Tab-separated table of C-alpha atoms and ligand atoms in Angstrom:
chain	number	residue	atom	x	y	z
C	1	VAL	CA	140.548	4.478	47.504
C	2	ASN	CA	142.373	7.660	48.431
C	3	PRO	CA	146.207	7.216	48.414
C	4	LYS	CA	146.357	8.867	51.855
C	5	GLN	CA	143.976	6.212	53.166
C	6	ILE	CA	146.074	3.385	51.717
C	7	ALA	CA	149.215	4.835	53.324
C	8	ALA	CA	147.532	5.506	56.688
C	9	GLU	CA	146.179	1.964	56.760
C	10	HIS	CA	149.656	0.669	55.932
C	11	ALA	CA	151.062	2.652	58.890
C	12	VAL	CA	148.525	0.972	61.170
C	13	THR	CA	150.016	-2.442	60.289
C	14	LEU	CA	153.141	-1.336	62.212
C	15	ILE	CA	151.174	-1.421	65.492
C	16	LYS	CA	151.685	-4.540	67.613
C	17	ASP	CA	149.701	-6.049	70.473
C	18	GLY	CA	150.368	-4.397	73.829
C	19	MET	CA	151.602	-1.104	72.402
C	20	SER	CA	150.745	2.364	73.599
C	21	VAL	CA	149.642	4.344	70.573
C	22	GLY	CA	149.356	8.049	69.757
C	23	LEU	CA	146.557	8.955	67.367
C	24	GLY	CA	147.484	11.987	65.267
C	25	SER	CA	145.349	14.747	63.788
C	26	GLY	CA	144.357	15.912	60.335
C	27	THR	CA	142.749	14.235	57.334
C	28	THR	CA	145.533	11.667	56.819
C	29	ALA	CA	145.786	10.616	60.466
C	30	ALA	CA	141.991	10.398	60.536
C	31	TYR	CA	142.154	7.446	58.114
C	32	ALA	CA	144.329	5.590	60.624
C	33	ILE	CA	141.785	5.734	63.445
C	34	PRO	CA	139.085	3.444	61.977
C	35	ALA	CA	141.874	1.090	60.860
C	36	VAL	CA	143.173	0.899	64.445
C	37	ALA	CA	139.612	0.218	65.629
C	38	ARG	CA	139.262	-2.599	63.072
C	39	ARG	CA	142.490	-4.241	64.265
C	40	ILE	CA	141.345	-4.033	67.894
C	41	GLU	CA	138.028	-5.579	66.890
C	42	THR	CA	139.264	-8.329	64.576
C	43	GLU	CA	142.640	-9.208	66.141
C	44	GLY	CA	141.832	-8.443	69.766
C	45	LEU	CA	144.834	-6.118	70.059
C	46	ARG	CA	145.266	-4.717	73.562
C	47	LEU	CA	146.366	-1.105	73.048
C	48	ARG	CA	146.564	2.014	75.160
C	49	CYS	CA	145.626	4.897	72.900
C	50	VAL	CA	145.854	8.658	73.355
C	51	ALA	CA	144.667	11.315	70.914
C	52	THR	CA	146.486	14.480	69.843
C	53	SER	CA	143.306	16.558	69.451
C	54	LYS	CA	139.696	16.713	70.501
C	55	ALA	CA	138.700	15.908	66.899
C	56	SER	CA	140.794	12.724	66.912
C	57	ALA	CA	139.474	11.796	70.361
C	58	HIS	CA	135.944	12.225	69.049
C	59	LEU	CA	136.688	10.062	66.000
C	60	ALA	CA	138.327	7.418	68.188
C	61	HIS	CA	135.291	7.290	70.467
C	62	ALA	CA	132.962	7.141	67.459
C	63	ASN	CA	134.904	4.066	66.291
C	64	GLY	CA	134.717	2.423	69.696
C	65	ILE	CA	138.319	3.034	70.781
C	66	LYS	CA	138.651	3.611	74.507
C	67	LEU	CA	141.229	6.339	75.155
C	68	SER	CA	143.699	6.583	78.003
C	69	SER	CA	144.241	9.862	79.750
C	70	TRP	CA	147.284	11.699	78.477
C	71	ASP	CA	148.233	12.389	82.086
C	72	SER	CA	148.629	8.654	82.700
C	73	ILE	CA	151.095	8.160	79.822
C	74	GLU	CA	154.826	8.725	80.103
C	75	THR	CA	156.011	7.206	76.863
C	76	LEU	CA	154.386	5.858	73.718
C	77	ASP	CA	155.563	3.015	71.504
C	78	ILE	CA	154.187	4.439	68.275
C	79	THR	CA	152.308	7.484	67.012
C	80	ILE	CA	150.739	7.841	63.572
C	81	ASP	CA	150.361	11.440	62.460
C	82	GLY	CA	150.398	13.622	59.361
C	83	ALA	CA	152.548	16.601	58.328
C	84	ASP	CA	152.413	19.674	56.122
C	85	GLU	CA	155.946	19.636	54.697
C	86	ILE	CA	158.911	17.304	55.099
C	87	ASP	CA	162.463	17.580	53.788
C	88	PRO	CA	165.022	14.826	52.997
C	89	GLU	CA	166.381	15.041	56.570
C	90	PHE	CA	162.860	14.344	57.895
C	91	ARG	CA	162.551	17.889	59.232
C	92	ILE	CA	158.875	18.720	59.353
C	93	ILE	CA	156.468	21.647	59.345
C	94	LYS	CA	153.273	20.648	61.168
C	95	GLY	CA	150.247	22.321	62.655
C	96	GLY	CA	148.136	23.027	59.585
C	97	GLY	CA	145.195	21.731	61.619
C	98	GLY	CA	146.181	23.768	64.664
C	99	ALA	CA	146.926	20.763	66.890
C	100	LEU	CA	150.684	21.314	67.029
C	101	VAL	CA	151.032	21.697	70.808
C	102	ARG	CA	149.496	18.327	71.619
C	103	GLU	CA	151.083	16.720	68.563
C	104	LYS	CA	154.523	17.844	69.700
C	105	LEU	CA	153.955	16.762	73.314
C	106	VAL	CA	153.007	13.330	72.002
C	107	ALA	CA	155.803	13.103	69.403
C	108	THR	CA	158.400	14.058	72.012
C	109	VAL	CA	157.733	10.927	74.088
C	110	THR	CA	157.104	8.543	71.174
C	111	ALA	CA	159.637	5.817	70.403
C	112	ASP	CA	158.465	5.437	66.799
C	113	GLU	CA	156.846	8.557	65.344
C	114	VAL	CA	155.370	7.479	62.017
C	115	ILE	CA	154.462	10.353	59.719
C	116	VAL	CA	152.122	9.671	56.808
C	117	VAL	CA	152.084	12.138	53.924
C	118	HIS	CA	151.120	12.369	50.288
C	119	SER	CA	154.250	12.628	48.130
C	120	ALA	CA	153.251	16.220	47.254
C	121	LYS	CA	154.362	17.229	50.756
C	122	LEU	CA	157.952	16.114	50.227
C	123	THR	CA	160.183	19.098	49.594
C	124	GLU	CA	163.886	19.740	49.091
C	125	ALA	CA	163.722	22.845	51.306
C	126	LEU	CA	161.147	23.716	53.965
C	127	GLY	CA	159.374	27.055	54.090
C	128	ALA	CA	156.797	27.232	51.310
C	129	PHE	CA	154.206	26.138	53.895
C	130	PRO	CA	153.903	28.868	56.559
C	131	VAL	CA	155.260	27.842	59.967
C	132	PRO	CA	152.353	27.583	62.449
C	133	VAL	CA	153.139	29.111	65.832
C	134	ALA	CA	150.831	28.638	68.852
C	135	VAL	CA	150.616	31.823	70.913
C	136	VAL	CA	148.859	32.918	74.080
C	137	PRO	CA	145.693	34.831	73.060
C	138	PHE	CA	146.450	37.679	75.476
C	139	GLY	CA	148.103	40.422	73.414
C	140	TRP	CA	148.444	38.318	70.242
C	141	PRO	CA	148.625	41.421	67.981
C	142	SER	CA	151.752	42.488	69.871
C	143	THR	CA	153.243	38.977	69.564
C	144	ARG	CA	152.401	38.992	65.848
C	145	ARG	CA	154.109	42.351	65.356
C	146	ARG	CA	157.235	41.350	67.278
C	147	LEU	CA	157.542	38.104	65.286
C	148	ALA	CA	157.126	39.986	61.989
C	149	GLU	CA	159.750	42.564	62.984
C	150	LYS	CA	162.242	40.020	64.292
C	151	PHE	CA	162.036	37.668	61.291
C	152	GLY	CA	161.099	40.112	58.531
C	153	CYS	CA	158.326	37.912	57.162
C	154	GLU	CA	154.575	38.139	56.901
C	155	VAL	CA	152.838	36.781	59.999
C	156	SER	CA	149.078	36.273	59.923
C	157	ILE	CA	146.525	35.269	62.525
C	158	ARG	CA	144.692	32.084	61.626
C	159	ARG	CA	140.919	32.524	61.535
C	160	ASP	CA	138.072	30.055	61.872
C	161	ALA	CA	135.090	29.732	59.518
C	162	SER	CA	133.230	32.557	61.234
C	163	GLY	CA	136.188	34.941	60.904
C	164	ASP	CA	137.199	34.891	64.573
C	165	ALA	CA	140.752	34.128	65.623
C	166	PHE	CA	141.088	30.327	65.572
C	167	THR	CA	141.406	28.881	69.079
C	168	SER	CA	143.153	25.522	69.528
C	169	ASP	CA	142.145	22.719	71.904
C	170	ASP	CA	144.537	24.230	74.433
C	171	GLY	CA	143.077	27.710	74.071
C	172	MET	CA	145.904	29.123	71.925
C	173	HIS	CA	145.726	31.233	68.794
C	174	ILE	CA	147.838	30.297	65.763
C	175	LEU	CA	150.107	32.725	63.920
C	176	ASP	CA	151.279	31.537	60.493
C	177	MET	CA	154.774	32.724	59.581
C	178	ALA	CA	155.286	32.942	55.803
C	179	PHE	CA	159.058	32.577	55.516
C	180	GLY	CA	159.085	31.131	52.021
C	181	ALA	CA	161.608	28.463	51.060
C	182	PRO	CA	164.290	27.914	52.064
C	183	LEU	CA	163.601	28.377	55.764
C	184	PRO	CA	166.655	30.211	57.174
C	185	ARG	CA	169.013	29.005	59.940
C	186	LEU	CA	167.579	25.504	60.332
C	187	ASP	CA	169.805	24.796	63.360
C	188	THR	CA	168.435	27.668	65.415
C	189	ILE	CA	165.183	28.929	63.918
C	190	GLU	CA	162.882	26.885	66.174
C	191	ASN	CA	164.468	28.242	69.355
C	192	GLU	CA	164.648	31.744	67.883
C	193	ILE	CA	160.878	31.704	67.373
C	194	ARG	CA	160.165	30.053	70.715
C	195	SER	CA	162.173	32.717	72.561
C	196	VAL	CA	159.675	35.424	71.577
C	197	VAL	CA	157.442	36.263	74.543
C	198	GLY	CA	153.897	35.006	73.965
C	199	VAL	CA	154.964	32.001	71.884
C	200	VAL	CA	153.946	28.636	73.350
C	201	GLU	CA	155.113	26.196	70.666
C	202	VAL	CA	156.469	26.165	67.119
C	203	GLY	CA	155.227	23.875	64.343
C	204	LEU	CA	158.753	22.720	63.486
C	205	PHE	CA	159.293	19.050	64.289
C	206	PHE	CA	163.006	18.409	63.824
C	207	GLY	CA	164.500	15.077	64.889
C	208	LEU	CA	161.105	13.743	65.938
C	209	CYS	CA	160.098	11.576	62.940
C	210	HIS	CA	161.402	7.998	62.878
C	211	HIS	CA	159.497	6.582	59.923
C	212	LEU	CA	157.878	8.199	56.944
C	213	VAL	CA	155.055	6.532	55.031
C	214	VAL	CA	154.646	8.178	51.650
C	215	ALA	CA	151.388	7.913	49.722
C	216	HIS	CA	151.879	8.111	45.957
C	217	SER	CA	149.070	9.132	43.618
C	218	ASP	CA	149.121	5.703	41.915
C	219	GLY	CA	148.202	4.094	45.255
C	220	SER	CA	151.673	2.737	46.009
C	221	VAL	CA	153.177	3.247	49.446
C	222	GLU	CA	156.802	3.771	50.383
C	223	VAL	CA	158.132	3.396	53.945
C	224	LYS	CA	161.395	5.161	54.761
C	225	ALA	CA	163.438	5.174	57.967
C	226	ALA	CA	164.876	8.483	59.203
C	227	PRO	CA	168.381	9.192	57.894
C	228	LYS	CA	171.025	8.533	60.567
L	301	5RP	C1	147.429	19.128	62.359
L	301	5RP	C2	148.566	18.631	61.569
L	301	5RP	C3	148.275	17.700	60.431
L	301	5RP	O1	148.873	16.489	60.676
L	301	5RP	C4	148.803	18.325	59.173
L	301	5RP	O2	148.218	19.602	59.014
L	301	5RP	C5	148.486	17.450	57.958
L	301	5RP	O3	147.102	17.381	57.781
L	301	5RP	P1	146.446	16.582	56.575
L	301	5RP	O4	146.779	15.142	56.774
L	301	5RP	O5	144.989	16.881	56.719
L	301	5RP	O6	147.031	17.132	55.298
L	301	5RP	O7	149.706	18.918	61.809
L	301	5RP	O8	147.840	20.090	63.292
């Protein structure tokens, strides 16, 4: 079995009856969804679930999970999601799958955000993975240019398989900012990027992760609580 699957299934054991649950996006979070469905089926758990992407919603439906409308949810007890890079302070780069806007909306109101990653995604200093930035499609080349000029790094438009600009579930394009490690000015960089006109959301999730579930290549799983 894939180590990511073992870790995702371990994360699902943290869910308790009666909880409201956020279902994350990406290949790791995808392993959690059938495991949630199995617990509902075998243990009769009563859960209210919301998905962070159309792909996760589709997978949830395919596994027989009935989803609640995001508009009807004010807070969530637990969310299980993946990440692209995470540092020792549990600062995260996310959005490799382009779902960062919904993922951040969900993480922001989640009491226990559980992030599941392969150990290869742990890093001492963020920035090797480009920071995904969701932007309004209108005038994206101008937004790209202004971001590149302001931060002095390469900024590229994410493309889909047919070569068109990738469009997220919320109709945004994604610009990937290749800062390189270490990411500068960790205290302010998120707001610096967000203040650029055209930017909707930044794939930096700082202070949002409560538990980390690490998948090791040998199949072992480590659960860590966020540093105080
Ligand atoms: C999607 C995400 C994913 O959680 C992140 O890209 C990790 O994906 P994977 O588990 O497939 O490596 O942020 O927007």
